[in-house]
Amino acid sequence: MAPPGAVLLLLLATAAAAGRYRRLHPVSLHGPAVKTFSAASAVSCGLRCEAHTPQQCSGFIYAPDDSTCRLFSGDCRGPAVNSSQQTTERYMARSVPSEPAVGRCGCPAGFHRCAGRCLRQLDLAVNHTTAESQCAALGAHLAVPRSDEENQCAAAAAATAGTRAVWTGLIELPAMEGVYTGADGCGAVPVQGRWASLQPDDGGPGVAEDRVLIMSTGTVHAAGWHDNPAGARWQPLCQLALGYRPGCP
Ligand SMILES: *[C@@H]1O[C@H](CO)[C@@H](O)[C@H](O)[C@H]1NC(C)=O
Ligand SMILES: *[C@@H]1O[C@H](CO)[C@@H](O)[C@H](O)[C@H]1NC(C)=O
Ligand SMILES: [Ca+2]
């Protein structure tokens, strides 16, 4: 039990950090923290976050009870939250002052808002490696649909793609068959109920299919998620790492 003085100090410290952080609702996070360590206060936790770029650290959770400071990347909060698992932990989302003045629900040029995320589909079908670097050149990563809404956004993008499919930022972990991690840095991605009929099939003997695309209707393939080899060519769907706005359609 912390003495009243310590509680007051924490409140002051949190208020001092308020200008550089937005306090969001209590959350729980599916993904692992990028970094976890012990810190004396919320302010020192915030300073550790600020020692990184906004892409590397988009916010933190400080637990005064055990002095645990956890840094997160890529606005990991959001649809990863399972509301029935909410805790009283306070996620402090880092303010990004250089964010373009595009209004609350706007996105930078070329990107459109969907389910709170900024997305951009590229025109050319390329392999997964090239898709990743093309998104990175835009300050983004391949899209990682975690919620039903985000999955619908990705499926809608696939429906308008020339190839009727888009690459996602899901990669099957080499040592863990069936576990897919997200390019958003927020850990394992829930995959239940997303796969197209007969997927994932790992491509059969001798073929490693460890990347995931979203197929729309209107092809010979079943609609839904498919595993494919990294060398397959599909259109990239990029997602901005920062600037998640939970209240925006
Ligand atoms: C949320 O968490 C509860 C409790 O762990 C679990 O029963 C439920 O299936 C989860 N819901 C989703 C959508 O993950
Ligand atoms: C992807 O394409 C690039 C450029 O054509 C090539 O250099 C690279 O080897 C390819 N990677 C895979 C995994 O196919
Ligand atoms: Ca497959």
PDB file of C-alpha atoms and ligand atoms in Angstrom:
ATOM      1  CA  MET A   1       0.000   0.000   0.000  1.00  0.00           C
ATOM      2  CA  ALA A   2       1.596   3.244  -1.137  1.00  0.00           C
ATOM      3  CA  PRO A   3       1.601   6.126   1.374  1.00  0.00           C
ATOM      4  CA  PRO A   4      -0.654   9.093   0.433  1.00  0.00           C
ATOM      5  CA  GLY A   5       2.428  11.154  -0.380  1.00  0.00           C
ATOM      6  CA  ALA A   6       3.495   8.671  -3.035  1.00  0.00           C
ATOM      7  CA  VAL A   7       0.048   8.733  -4.603  1.00  0.00           C
ATOM      8  CA  LEU A   8       0.136  12.530  -4.750  1.00  0.00           C
ATOM      9  CA  LEU A   9       3.591  12.432  -6.258  1.00  0.00           C
ATOM     10  CA  LEU A  10       2.384  10.023  -8.936  1.00  0.00           C
ATOM     11  CA  LEU A  11      -0.548  12.306  -9.774  1.00  0.00           C
ATOM     12  CA  LEU A  12       1.837  15.267 -10.126  1.00  0.00           C
ATOM     13  CA  ALA A  13       4.241  13.250 -12.196  1.00  0.00           C
ATOM     14  CA  THR A  14       1.460  12.047 -14.467  1.00  0.00           C
ATOM     15  CA  ALA A  15       0.163  15.620 -14.860  1.00  0.00           C
ATOM     16  CA  ALA A  16       3.678  16.735 -15.846  1.00  0.00           C
ATOM     17  CA  ALA A  17       3.743  14.108 -18.568  1.00  0.00           C
ATOM     18  CA  ALA A  18       0.230  14.932 -19.748  1.00  0.00           C
ATOM     19  CA  GLY A  19       1.375  17.463 -22.341  1.00  0.00           C
ATOM     20  CA  ARG A  20       3.460  14.894 -24.126  1.00  0.00           C
ATOM     21  CA  TYR A  21       1.000  12.024 -23.758  1.00  0.00           C
ATOM     22  CA  ARG A  22      -2.695  11.412 -24.171  1.00  0.00           C
ATOM     23  CA  ARG A  23      -4.139   9.211 -21.480  1.00  0.00           C
ATOM     24  CA  LEU A  24      -6.436   6.641 -23.046  1.00  0.00           C
ATOM     25  CA  HIS A  25      -8.998   4.432 -21.385  1.00  0.00           C
ATOM     26  CA  PRO A  26      -7.935   1.470 -19.273  1.00  0.00           C
ATOM     27  CA  VAL A  27      -6.658  -1.221 -21.586  1.00  0.00           C
ATOM     28  CA  SER A  28      -5.165  -4.613 -21.843  1.00  0.00           C
ATOM     29  CA  LEU A  29      -2.815  -5.523 -24.664  1.00  0.00           C
ATOM     30  CA  HIS A  30      -2.561  -8.769 -26.571  1.00  0.00           C
ATOM     31  CA  GLY A  31       0.955  -8.203 -27.741  1.00  0.00           C
ATOM     32  CA  PRO A  32       4.089  -8.228 -25.655  1.00  0.00           C
ATOM     33  CA  ALA A  33       5.664  -4.923 -24.699  1.00  0.00           C
ATOM     34  CA  VAL A  34       8.625  -3.934 -26.817  1.00  0.00           C
ATOM     35  CA  LYS A  35      10.621  -3.347 -23.655  1.00  0.00           C
ATOM     36  CA  THR A  36       9.885  -3.971 -19.987  1.00  0.00           C
ATOM     37  CA  PHE A  37      11.941  -2.701 -17.087  1.00  0.00           C
ATOM     38  CA  SER A  38      11.739  -1.102 -13.673  1.00  0.00           C
ATOM     39  CA  ALA A  39      11.330   2.672 -13.371  1.00  0.00           C
ATOM     40  CA  ALA A  40      11.037   4.984 -10.389  1.00  0.00           C
ATOM     41  CA  SER A  41       8.042   6.913 -11.716  1.00  0.00           C
ATOM     42  CA  ALA A  42       5.693   7.431 -14.636  1.00  0.00           C
ATOM     43  CA  VAL A  43       7.850  10.375 -15.683  1.00  0.00           C
ATOM     44  CA  SER A  44      11.032   8.307 -15.874  1.00  0.00           C
ATOM     45  CA  CYS A  45       9.068   5.670 -17.790  1.00  0.00           C
ATOM     46  CA  GLY A  46       7.931   8.412 -20.188  1.00  0.00           C
ATOM     47  CA  LEU A  47      11.501   9.632 -20.574  1.00  0.00           C
ATOM     48  CA  ARG A  48      12.587   6.119 -21.508  1.00  0.00           C
ATOM     49  CA  CYS A  49       9.880   6.141 -24.172  1.00  0.00           C
ATOM     50  CA  GLU A  50      11.069   9.482 -25.478  1.00  0.00           C
ATOM     51  CA  ALA A  51      14.601   8.143 -25.870  1.00  0.00           C
ATOM     52  CA  HIS A  52      13.159   6.192 -28.819  1.00  0.00           C
ATOM     53  CA  THR A  53      11.570   7.394 -32.045  1.00  0.00           C
ATOM     54  CA  PRO A  54       7.727   7.597 -32.034  1.00  0.00           C
ATOM     55  CA  GLN A  55       7.716   4.514 -34.291  1.00  0.00           C
ATOM     56  CA  GLN A  56       9.802   2.573 -31.773  1.00  0.00           C
ATOM     57  CA  CYS A  57       7.846   3.757 -28.745  1.00  0.00           C
ATOM     58  CA  SER A  58       4.297   5.001 -29.304  1.00  0.00           C
ATOM     59  CA  GLY A  59       3.347   4.884 -25.632  1.00  0.00           C
ATOM     60  CA  PHE A  60       3.831   3.248 -22.262  1.00  0.00           C
ATOM     61  CA  ILE A  61       2.120   1.712 -19.276  1.00  0.00           C
ATOM     62  CA  TYR A  62       3.565   2.394 -15.845  1.00  0.00           C
ATOM     63  CA  ALA A  63       2.416   0.232 -12.949  1.00  0.00           C
ATOM     64  CA  PRO A  64       3.236   2.079  -9.699  1.00  0.00           C
ATOM     65  CA  ASP A  65       2.510  -1.028  -7.595  1.00  0.00           C
ATOM     66  CA  ASP A  66       5.555  -2.897  -8.856  1.00  0.00           C
ATOM     67  CA  SER A  67       7.404  -0.046 -10.675  1.00  0.00           C
ATOM     68  CA  THR A  68       7.059  -1.856 -13.994  1.00  0.00           C
ATOM     69  CA  CYS A  69       7.499   0.323 -17.065  1.00  0.00           C
ATOM     70  CA  ARG A  70       6.383  -1.188 -20.373  1.00  0.00           C
ATOM     71  CA  LEU A  71       7.024   0.482 -23.725  1.00  0.00           C
ATOM     72  CA  PHE A  72       4.875  -0.285 -26.763  1.00  0.00           C
ATOM     73  CA  SER A  73       5.287   0.398 -30.461  1.00  0.00           C
ATOM     74  CA  GLY A  74       2.981   1.129 -33.347  1.00  0.00           C
ATOM     75  CA  ASP A  75      -0.025   2.244 -31.302  1.00  0.00           C
ATOM     76  CA  CYS A  76      -0.498  -1.321 -30.140  1.00  0.00           C
ATOM     77  CA  ARG A  77      -3.558  -0.405 -28.191  1.00  0.00           C
ATOM     78  CA  GLY A  78      -6.811  -0.334 -30.084  1.00  0.00           C
ATOM     79  CA  PRO A  79      -8.630  -3.258 -31.607  1.00  0.00           C
ATOM     80  CA  ALA A  80      -6.165  -5.582 -29.936  1.00  0.00           C
ATOM     81  CA  VAL A  81      -8.094  -4.781 -26.780  1.00  0.00           C
ATOM     82  CA  ASN A  82     -10.541  -7.400 -25.630  1.00  0.00           C
ATOM     83  CA  SER A  83     -13.000  -5.403 -23.564  1.00  0.00           C
ATOM     84  CA  SER A  84     -13.810  -8.345 -21.293  1.00  0.00           C
ATOM     85  CA  GLN A  85     -10.144  -8.419 -20.292  1.00  0.00           C
ATOM     86  CA  GLN A  86      -9.786  -4.724 -19.518  1.00  0.00           C
ATOM     87  CA  THR A  87      -7.592  -3.796 -16.626  1.00  0.00           C
ATOM     88  CA  THR A  88      -7.108  -0.578 -14.762  1.00  0.00           C
ATOM     89  CA  GLU A  89      -3.749  -0.087 -16.456  1.00  0.00           C
ATOM     90  CA  ARG A  90      -3.350   3.303 -18.023  1.00  0.00           C
ATOM     91  CA  TYR A  91      -1.840   3.424 -21.458  1.00  0.00           C
ATOM     92  CA  MET A  92      -0.152   6.760 -22.126  1.00  0.00           C
ATOM     93  CA  ALA A  93      -0.206   7.309 -25.879  1.00  0.00           C
ATOM     94  CA  ARG A  94       2.619   9.499 -27.069  1.00  0.00           C
ATOM     95  CA  SER A  95       1.626  12.723 -28.825  1.00  0.00           C
ATOM     96  CA  VAL A  96       3.240  13.132 -32.215  1.00  0.00           C
ATOM     97  CA  PRO A  97       3.599  16.896 -32.755  1.00  0.00           C
ATOM     98  CA  SER A  98       4.670  16.540 -36.399  1.00  0.00           C
ATOM     99  CA  GLU A  99       1.376  14.840 -37.279  1.00  0.00           C
ATOM    100  CA  PRO A 100       0.031  16.637 -40.346  1.00  0.00           C
ATOM    101  CA  ALA A 101      -2.924  18.958 -39.790  1.00  0.00           C
ATOM    102  CA  VAL A 102      -5.509  16.731 -41.424  1.00  0.00           C
ATOM    103  CA  GLY A 103      -8.261  16.985 -38.839  1.00  0.00           C
ATOM    104  CA  ARG A 104      -9.149  14.465 -36.198  1.00  0.00           C
ATOM    105  CA  CYS A 105     -10.155  11.660 -38.542  1.00  0.00           C
ATOM    106  CA  GLY A 106      -8.026  12.619 -41.526  1.00  0.00           C
ATOM    107  CA  CYS A 107      -4.974  10.748 -42.773  1.00  0.00           C
ATOM    108  CA  PRO A 108      -1.862  11.959 -44.617  1.00  0.00           C
ATOM    109  CA  ALA A 109      -2.197  12.279 -48.383  1.00  0.00           C
ATOM    110  CA  GLY A 110      -2.588   8.938 -50.138  1.00  0.00           C
ATOM    111  CA  PHE A 111      -3.939   7.159 -47.054  1.00  0.00           C
ATOM    112  CA  HIS A 112      -7.580   6.742 -46.091  1.00  0.00           C
ATOM    113  CA  ARG A 113      -9.108   6.194 -42.669  1.00  0.00           C
ATOM    114  CA  CYS A 114     -10.779   2.861 -41.973  1.00  0.00           C
ATOM    115  CA  ALA A 115     -11.642   1.470 -38.529  1.00  0.00           C
ATOM    116  CA  GLY A 116      -9.417   4.114 -36.961  1.00  0.00           C
ATOM    117  CA  ARG A 117      -6.344   3.171 -39.015  1.00  0.00           C
ATOM    118  CA  CYS A 118      -4.724   4.950 -41.978  1.00  0.00           C
ATOM    119  CA  LEU A 119      -4.459   2.531 -44.928  1.00  0.00           C
ATOM    120  CA  ARG A 120      -3.021   2.728 -48.423  1.00  0.00           C
ATOM    121  CA  GLN A 121      -3.171   0.092 -51.100  1.00  0.00           C
ATOM    122  CA  LEU A 122      -0.371   0.085 -53.666  1.00  0.00           C
ATOM    123  CA  ASP A 123      -1.040  -0.627 -57.342  1.00  0.00           C
ATOM    124  CA  LEU A 124       1.724  -3.033 -58.280  1.00  0.00           C
ATOM    125  CA  ALA A 125       1.743  -6.729 -57.340  1.00  0.00           C
ATOM    126  CA  VAL A 126       5.111  -7.503 -55.720  1.00  0.00           C
ATOM    127  CA  ASN A 127       6.576 -10.190 -53.464  1.00  0.00           C
ATOM    128  CA  HIS A 128       6.221  -9.903 -49.702  1.00  0.00           C
ATOM    129  CA  THR A 129       9.749  -8.605 -49.119  1.00  0.00           C
ATOM    130  CA  THR A 130       9.311  -5.809 -51.653  1.00  0.00           C
ATOM    131  CA  ALA A 131       5.823  -5.074 -50.295  1.00  0.00           C
ATOM    132  CA  GLU A 132       7.292  -4.605 -46.821  1.00  0.00           C
ATOM    133  CA  SER A 133       9.962  -2.195 -48.020  1.00  0.00           C
ATOM    134  CA  GLN A 134       7.501  -0.225 -50.156  1.00  0.00           C
ATOM    135  CA  CYS A 135       5.285   0.309 -47.095  1.00  0.00           C
ATOM    136  CA  ALA A 136       8.347   1.175 -44.985  1.00  0.00           C
ATOM    137  CA  ALA A 137       9.296   3.854 -47.542  1.00  0.00           C
ATOM    138  CA  LEU A 138       5.927   5.470 -46.759  1.00  0.00           C
ATOM    139  CA  GLY A 139       6.571   5.369 -43.001  1.00  0.00           C
ATOM    140  CA  ALA A 140       4.124   2.476 -42.762  1.00  0.00           C
ATOM    141  CA  HIS A 141       4.091  -1.313 -42.401  1.00  0.00           C
ATOM    142  CA  LEU A 142       1.983  -3.963 -44.101  1.00  0.00           C
ATOM    143  CA  ALA A 143      -1.539  -3.870 -42.648  1.00  0.00           C
ATOM    144  CA  VAL A 144      -2.288  -6.087 -39.658  1.00  0.00           C
ATOM    145  CA  PRO A 145      -6.038  -6.647 -39.278  1.00  0.00           C
ATOM    146  CA  ARG A 146      -6.704  -7.547 -35.649  1.00  0.00           C
ATOM    147  CA  SER A 147     -10.386  -6.729 -35.227  1.00  0.00           C
ATOM    148  CA  ASP A 148     -13.388  -7.712 -37.369  1.00  0.00           C
ATOM    149  CA  GLU A 149     -13.647  -4.080 -38.462  1.00  0.00           C
ATOM    150  CA  GLU A 150     -10.012  -3.923 -39.528  1.00  0.00           C
ATOM    151  CA  ASN A 151     -10.428  -7.200 -41.363  1.00  0.00           C
ATOM    152  CA  GLN A 152     -13.406  -5.760 -43.234  1.00  0.00           C
ATOM    153  CA  CYS A 153     -11.266  -2.752 -44.214  1.00  0.00           C
ATOM    154  CA  ALA A 154      -8.586  -5.066 -45.616  1.00  0.00           C
ATOM    155  CA  ALA A 155     -11.161  -7.221 -47.416  1.00  0.00           C
ATOM    156  CA  ALA A 156     -12.669  -4.078 -48.965  1.00  0.00           C
ATOM    157  CA  ALA A 157      -9.204  -3.060 -50.194  1.00  0.00           C
ATOM    158  CA  ALA A 158      -8.709  -6.531 -51.693  1.00  0.00           C
ATOM    159  CA  ALA A 159     -12.039  -6.221 -53.509  1.00  0.00           C
ATOM    160  CA  THR A 160     -10.808  -3.124 -55.359  1.00  0.00           C
ATOM    161  CA  ALA A 161      -7.306  -4.493 -56.086  1.00  0.00           C
ATOM    162  CA  GLY A 162      -6.543  -5.601 -59.637  1.00  0.00           C
ATOM    163  CA  THR A 163      -5.338  -8.933 -58.263  1.00  0.00           C
ATOM    164  CA  ARG A 164      -8.400  -9.117 -55.960  1.00  0.00           C
ATOM    165  CA  ALA A 165      -5.989  -9.698 -53.094  1.00  0.00           C
ATOM    166  CA  VAL A 166      -3.664  -7.758 -50.782  1.00  0.00           C
ATOM    167  CA  TRP A 167      -0.582  -8.720 -48.792  1.00  0.00           C
ATOM    168  CA  THR A 168      -0.857  -8.337 -45.025  1.00  0.00           C
ATOM    169  CA  GLY A 169       1.907  -7.927 -42.452  1.00  0.00           C
ATOM    170  CA  LEU A 170       1.316 -11.363 -40.894  1.00  0.00           C
ATOM    171  CA  ILE A 171       4.282 -13.713 -40.696  1.00  0.00           C
ATOM    172  CA  GLU A 172       4.154 -17.254 -39.344  1.00  0.00           C
ATOM    173  CA  LEU A 173       6.863 -17.665 -36.726  1.00  0.00           C
ATOM    174  CA  PRO A 174       9.472 -20.179 -37.980  1.00  0.00           C
ATOM    175  CA  ALA A 175       9.597 -22.246 -34.800  1.00  0.00           C
ATOM    176  CA  MET A 176       5.883 -21.975 -34.035  1.00  0.00           C
ATOM    177  CA  GLU A 177       3.620 -23.452 -36.682  1.00  0.00           C
ATOM    178  CA  GLY A 178       0.216 -21.738 -36.647  1.00  0.00           C
ATOM    179  CA  VAL A 179       1.343 -18.645 -34.710  1.00  0.00           C
ATOM    180  CA  TYR A 180       1.360 -15.448 -36.749  1.00  0.00           C
ATOM    181  CA  THR A 181       3.046 -12.276 -35.594  1.00  0.00           C
ATOM    182  CA  GLY A 182       2.141  -8.816 -36.869  1.00  0.00           C
ATOM    183  CA  ALA A 183       4.372  -6.255 -38.603  1.00  0.00           C
ATOM    184  CA  ASP A 184       2.793  -3.675 -36.257  1.00  0.00           C
ATOM    185  CA  GLY A 185       5.080  -4.899 -33.473  1.00  0.00           C
ATOM    186  CA  CYS A 186       2.080  -5.779 -31.311  1.00  0.00           C
ATOM    187  CA  GLY A 187       2.615  -9.507 -31.080  1.00  0.00           C
ATOM    188  CA  ALA A 188       0.587 -12.521 -32.163  1.00  0.00           C
ATOM    189  CA  VAL A 189      -2.471 -11.856 -34.334  1.00  0.00           C
ATOM    190  CA  PRO A 190      -5.762 -13.680 -33.716  1.00  0.00           C
ATOM    191  CA  VAL A 191      -6.409 -15.832 -36.814  1.00  0.00           C
ATOM    192  CA  GLN A 192      -9.465 -17.840 -35.791  1.00  0.00           C
ATOM    193  CA  GLY A 193     -12.326 -17.563 -38.260  1.00  0.00           C
ATOM    194  CA  ARG A 194     -10.296 -15.627 -40.824  1.00  0.00           C
ATOM    195  CA  TRP A 195      -9.000 -18.371 -43.105  1.00  0.00           C
ATOM    196  CA  ALA A 196     -10.461 -19.133 -46.520  1.00  0.00           C
ATOM    197  CA  SER A 197     -11.771 -22.642 -47.023  1.00  0.00           C
ATOM    198  CA  LEU A 198      -8.935 -25.251 -46.927  1.00  0.00           C
ATOM    199  CA  GLN A 199      -6.407 -22.653 -45.671  1.00  0.00           C
ATOM    200  CA  PRO A 200      -3.842 -22.456 -44.238  1.00  0.00           C
ATOM    201  CA  ASP A 201      -2.447 -25.401 -46.227  1.00  0.00           C
ATOM    202  CA  ASP A 202       1.250 -24.513 -46.010  1.00  0.00           C
ATOM    203  CA  GLY A 203       1.405 -25.120 -49.752  1.00  0.00           C
ATOM    204  CA  GLY A 204       2.143 -28.820 -49.515  1.00  0.00           C
ATOM    205  CA  PRO A 205       5.505 -30.598 -49.239  1.00  0.00           C
ATOM    206  CA  GLY A 206       8.605 -28.525 -49.894  1.00  0.00           C
ATOM    207  CA  VAL A 207       6.760 -25.196 -49.997  1.00  0.00           C
ATOM    208  CA  ALA A 208       6.977 -22.851 -47.028  1.00  0.00           C
ATOM    209  CA  GLU A 209       3.880 -20.677 -46.957  1.00  0.00           C
ATOM    210  CA  ASP A 210       4.481 -18.358 -44.038  1.00  0.00           C
ATOM    211  CA  ARG A 211       2.998 -15.062 -45.280  1.00  0.00           C
ATOM    212  CA  VAL A 212      -0.674 -14.111 -45.382  1.00  0.00           C
ATOM    213  CA  LEU A 213      -2.776 -12.423 -48.038  1.00  0.00           C
ATOM    214  CA  ILE A 214      -6.451 -11.521 -48.052  1.00  0.00           C
ATOM    215  CA  MET A 215      -8.357 -12.755 -51.094  1.00  0.00           C
ATOM    216  CA  SER A 216     -11.582 -11.144 -52.219  1.00  0.00           C
ATOM    217  CA  THR A 217     -14.413 -12.871 -54.062  1.00  0.00           C
ATOM    218  CA  GLY A 218     -14.355 -13.032 -57.854  1.00  0.00           C
ATOM    219  CA  THR A 219     -11.353 -15.331 -58.394  1.00  0.00           C
ATOM    220  CA  VAL A 220     -10.977 -19.102 -58.605  1.00  0.00           C
ATOM    221  CA  HIS A 221      -9.688 -18.963 -55.023  1.00  0.00           C
ATOM    222  CA  ALA A 222     -11.850 -18.969 -51.927  1.00  0.00           C
ATOM    223  CA  ALA A 223     -12.337 -15.572 -50.260  1.00  0.00           C
ATOM    224  CA  GLY A 224     -10.597 -14.995 -46.936  1.00  0.00           C
ATOM    225  CA  TRP A 225      -7.051 -15.350 -45.639  1.00  0.00           C
ATOM    226  CA  HIS A 226      -4.555 -17.530 -47.516  1.00  0.00           C
ATOM    227  CA  ASP A 227      -1.026 -18.492 -46.573  1.00  0.00           C
ATOM    228  CA  ASN A 228       1.456 -18.060 -49.414  1.00  0.00           C
ATOM    229  CA  PRO A 229       5.224 -18.125 -49.913  1.00  0.00           C
ATOM    230  CA  ALA A 230       7.062 -14.800 -49.542  1.00  0.00           C
ATOM    231  CA  GLY A 231       7.886 -14.871 -53.264  1.00  0.00           C
ATOM    232  CA  ALA A 232       4.231 -14.707 -54.377  1.00  0.00           C
ATOM    233  CA  ARG A 233       3.151 -11.404 -55.871  1.00  0.00           C
ATOM    234  CA  TRP A 234       0.199  -9.460 -54.544  1.00  0.00           C
ATOM    235  CA  GLN A 235      -0.609  -5.794 -54.014  1.00  0.00           C
ATOM    236  CA  PRO A 236       0.647  -4.365 -50.710  1.00  0.00           C
ATOM    237  CA  LEU A 237      -1.839  -2.932 -48.213  1.00  0.00           C
ATOM    238  CA  CYS A 238       0.112  -0.462 -46.071  1.00  0.00           C
ATOM    239  CA  GLN A 239      -0.945   0.813 -42.643  1.00  0.00           C
ATOM    240  CA  LEU A 240       0.556   3.799 -40.864  1.00  0.00           C
ATOM    241  CA  ALA A 241       2.287   2.719 -37.673  1.00  0.00           C
ATOM    242  CA  LEU A 242       1.068   5.750 -35.750  1.00  0.00           C
ATOM    243  CA  GLY A 243      -2.073   7.842 -35.578  1.00  0.00           C
ATOM    244  CA  TYR A 244      -4.641   5.222 -34.591  1.00  0.00           C
ATOM    245  CA  ARG A 245      -7.951   6.994 -33.805  1.00  0.00           C
ATOM    246  CA  PRO A 246     -10.348   4.585 -32.137  1.00  0.00           C
ATOM    247  CA  GLY A 247     -13.358   6.912 -32.554  1.00  0.00           C
ATOM    248  CA  CYS A 248     -12.963   7.327 -36.318  1.00  0.00           C
ATOM    249  CA  PRO A 249     -14.838   5.222 -38.913  1.00  0.00           C
TER     250      PRO A 249
HETATM  251  C1  LIG B   1     -12.061 -12.052 -24.611  1.00  0.00           C
HETATM  252  O1  LIG B   1     -11.566 -12.630 -23.431  1.00  0.00           O
HETATM  253  C2  LIG B   1     -12.462 -13.563 -22.820  1.00  0.00           C
HETATM  254  C3  LIG B   1     -11.848 -13.964 -21.489  1.00  0.00           C
HETATM  255  O2  LIG B   1     -10.506 -14.327 -21.616  1.00  0.00           O
HETATM  256  C4  LIG B   1     -12.666 -14.722 -23.790  1.00  0.00           C
HETATM  257  O3  LIG B   1     -13.581 -15.660 -23.221  1.00  0.00           O
HETATM  258  C5  LIG B   1     -13.245 -14.189 -25.092  1.00  0.00           C
HETATM  259  O4  LIG B   1     -13.370 -15.230 -26.026  1.00  0.00           O
HETATM  260  C6  LIG B   1     -12.340 -13.108 -25.666  1.00  0.00           C
HETATM  261  N1  LIG B   1     -12.984 -12.504 -26.833  1.00  0.00           N
HETATM  262  C7  LIG B   1     -12.311 -12.247 -27.950  1.00  0.00           C
HETATM  263  C8  LIG B   1     -13.111 -11.611 -29.043  1.00  0.00           C
HETATM  264  O5  LIG B   1     -11.114 -12.478 -28.088  1.00  0.00           O
HETATM  265  C1  LIG B   2      11.473 -10.161 -54.140  1.00  0.00           C
HETATM  266  O1  LIG B   2      11.739  -9.380 -55.279  1.00  0.00           O
HETATM  267  C2  LIG B   2      12.999  -8.756 -55.241  1.00  0.00           C
HETATM  268  C3  LIG B   2      13.077  -7.814 -56.431  1.00  0.00           C
HETATM  269  O2  LIG B   2      12.609  -8.416 -57.611  1.00  0.00           O
HETATM  270  C4  LIG B   2      14.080  -9.829 -55.241  1.00  0.00           C
HETATM  271  O3  LIG B   2      15.350  -9.232 -55.201  1.00  0.00           O
HETATM  272  C5  LIG B   2      13.901 -10.719 -54.023  1.00  0.00           C
HETATM  273  O4  LIG B   2      14.814 -11.779 -54.042  1.00  0.00           O
HETATM  274  C6  LIG B   2      12.477 -11.269 -53.987  1.00  0.00           C
HETATM  275  N1  LIG B   2      12.276 -11.970 -52.731  1.00  0.00           N
HETATM  276  C7  LIG B   2      11.570 -13.102 -52.649  1.00  0.00           C
HETATM  277  C8  LIG B   2      11.426 -13.699 -51.292  1.00  0.00           C
HETATM  278  O5  LIG B   2      11.060 -13.637 -53.612  1.00  0.00           O
HETATM  279 CA    CA B   3      -1.980 -21.605 -48.911  1.00  0.00          CA
END
